[in-house]
Short mmCIF file of C-alpha atoms in Angstrom, two decimals:
data_model
loop_
_atom_site.label_atom_id
_atom_site.label_comp_id
_atom_site.label_asym_id
_atom_site.label_seq_id
_atom_site.Cartn_x
_atom_site.Cartn_y
_atom_site.Cartn_z
CA UNK K 1 3.61 -3.74 -9.62
CA UNK K 2 5.89 -4.10 -12.52
CA UNK K 3 5.06 -0.46 -13.88
CA UNK K 4 5.65 0.87 -10.08
CA UNK K 5 9.16 -0.99 -9.54
CA UNK K 6 9.94 0.33 -13.37
CA UNK K 7 9.04 3.74 -12.40
CA UNK K 8 11.66 3.40 -9.40
CA UNK K 9 14.04 1.56 -11.80
CA UNK K 10 13.96 4.42 -13.90
CA UNK K 11 14.34 7.08 -12.08
CA UNK K 12 18.04 5.48 -9.98
CA UNK K 13 19.26 5.45 -14.07
CA UNK K 14 18.64 9.03 -14.92
CA UNK K 15 20.17 10.07 -11.85
CA UNK K 16 23.24 8.32 -12.30
CA UNK K 17 23.53 8.92 -15.62
CA UNK K 18 23.06 12.43 -14.86
CA UNK K 19 25.01 12.32 -12.15
CA UNK K 20 28.02 10.96 -14.22
CA UNK K 21 27.68 13.71 -16.83
CA UNK K 22 27.12 16.69 -14.32
CA UNK K 23 30.45 15.93 -11.85
CA UNK K 24 32.97 17.35 -14.21
CA UNK K 25 31.11 20.42 -13.47
CA UNK K 26 31.06 20.09 -9.73
CA UNK K 27 27.50 19.31 -9.41
CA UNK K 28 25.92 16.60 -7.62
CA UNK K 29 22.75 14.40 -7.55
CA UNK K 30 20.86 12.32 -5.38
CA UNK K 31 18.13 10.09 -6.28
CA UNK K 32 15.11 9.84 -3.62
CA UNK K 33 13.04 7.01 -3.66
CA UNK K 34 10.74 7.14 -0.98
CA UNK K 35 7.89 4.19 -0.70
CA UNK K 36 4.38 4.85 -0.11
CA UNK K 37 3.19 7.93 0.70
CA UNK K 38 -0.23 9.05 2.22
CA UNK K 39 -1.24 10.68 -1.51
CA UNK K 40 -4.74 9.41 -1.91
CA UNK K 41 -3.46 8.10 -5.31
CA UNK K 42 -5.05 5.20 -4.71
CA UNK K 43 -8.35 6.65 -5.22
CA UNK K 44 -7.25 7.54 -9.00
CA UNK K 45 -4.79 4.69 -9.94
CA UNK K 46 -5.43 2.56 -12.38
CA UNK K 47 -4.25 -0.97 -11.53
CA UNK K 48 -3.50 -4.00 -14.53
CA UNK K 49 -2.58 -7.23 -14.21
CA UNK K 50 -3.79 -9.22 -11.04
CA UNK K 51 -6.33 -6.02 -10.04
CA UNK K 52 -7.76 -6.94 -7.01
CA UNK K 53 -4.69 -8.50 -5.66
CA UNK K 54 -2.64 -5.13 -6.82
CA UNK K 55 -5.45 -2.76 -5.69
CA UNK K 56 -5.57 -4.55 -2.63
CA UNK K 57 -1.30 -3.94 -1.76
CA UNK K 58 -1.33 -0.49 -2.22
CA UNK K 59 -4.24 -0.07 -0.14
CA UNK K 60 -2.94 -1.13 2.38
CA UNK K 61 0.35 0.25 2.23
CA UNK K 62 -1.31 3.48 1.76
CA UNK K 63 -3.22 2.98 5.14
CA UNK K 64 -0.73 1.87 7.09
CA UNK K 65 1.75 4.53 9.40
CA UNK K 66 4.35 1.96 9.65
CA UNK K 67 4.34 0.94 5.53
CA UNK K 68 4.05 4.91 4.55
CA UNK K 69 4.33 8.62 5.55
CA UNK K 70 2.90 11.53 4.70
CA UNK K 71 4.26 13.54 2.00
CA UNK K 72 4.93 16.61 4.27
CA UNK K 73 7.08 13.72 6.14
CA UNK K 74 9.12 12.60 3.21
CA UNK K 75 9.42 16.08 2.37
CA UNK K 76 11.18 17.16 5.24
CA UNK K 77 13.00 14.03 5.09
CA UNK K 78 14.12 14.48 2.16
CA UNK K 79 15.62 18.45 2.64
CA UNK K 80 17.76 17.34 5.30
CA UNK K 81 19.11 14.59 3.60
#
């Protein structure tokens, strides 16, 4: 899960840097880090480390409606936000 967490952390860091640099120009930056999205990535993921455990985690997260959302729902919520 390190790569997944690192990508979210990098996204937040990039956004914070952009927010600081662009504030002088009146440009706002919003960061969106959704959780699991029904995206089909599970079928194409390259899992390293504890392969069975990590694959199981992503598979469960991708398939449970309470833990994940459709891409359309995430897009609507992002735009509304």
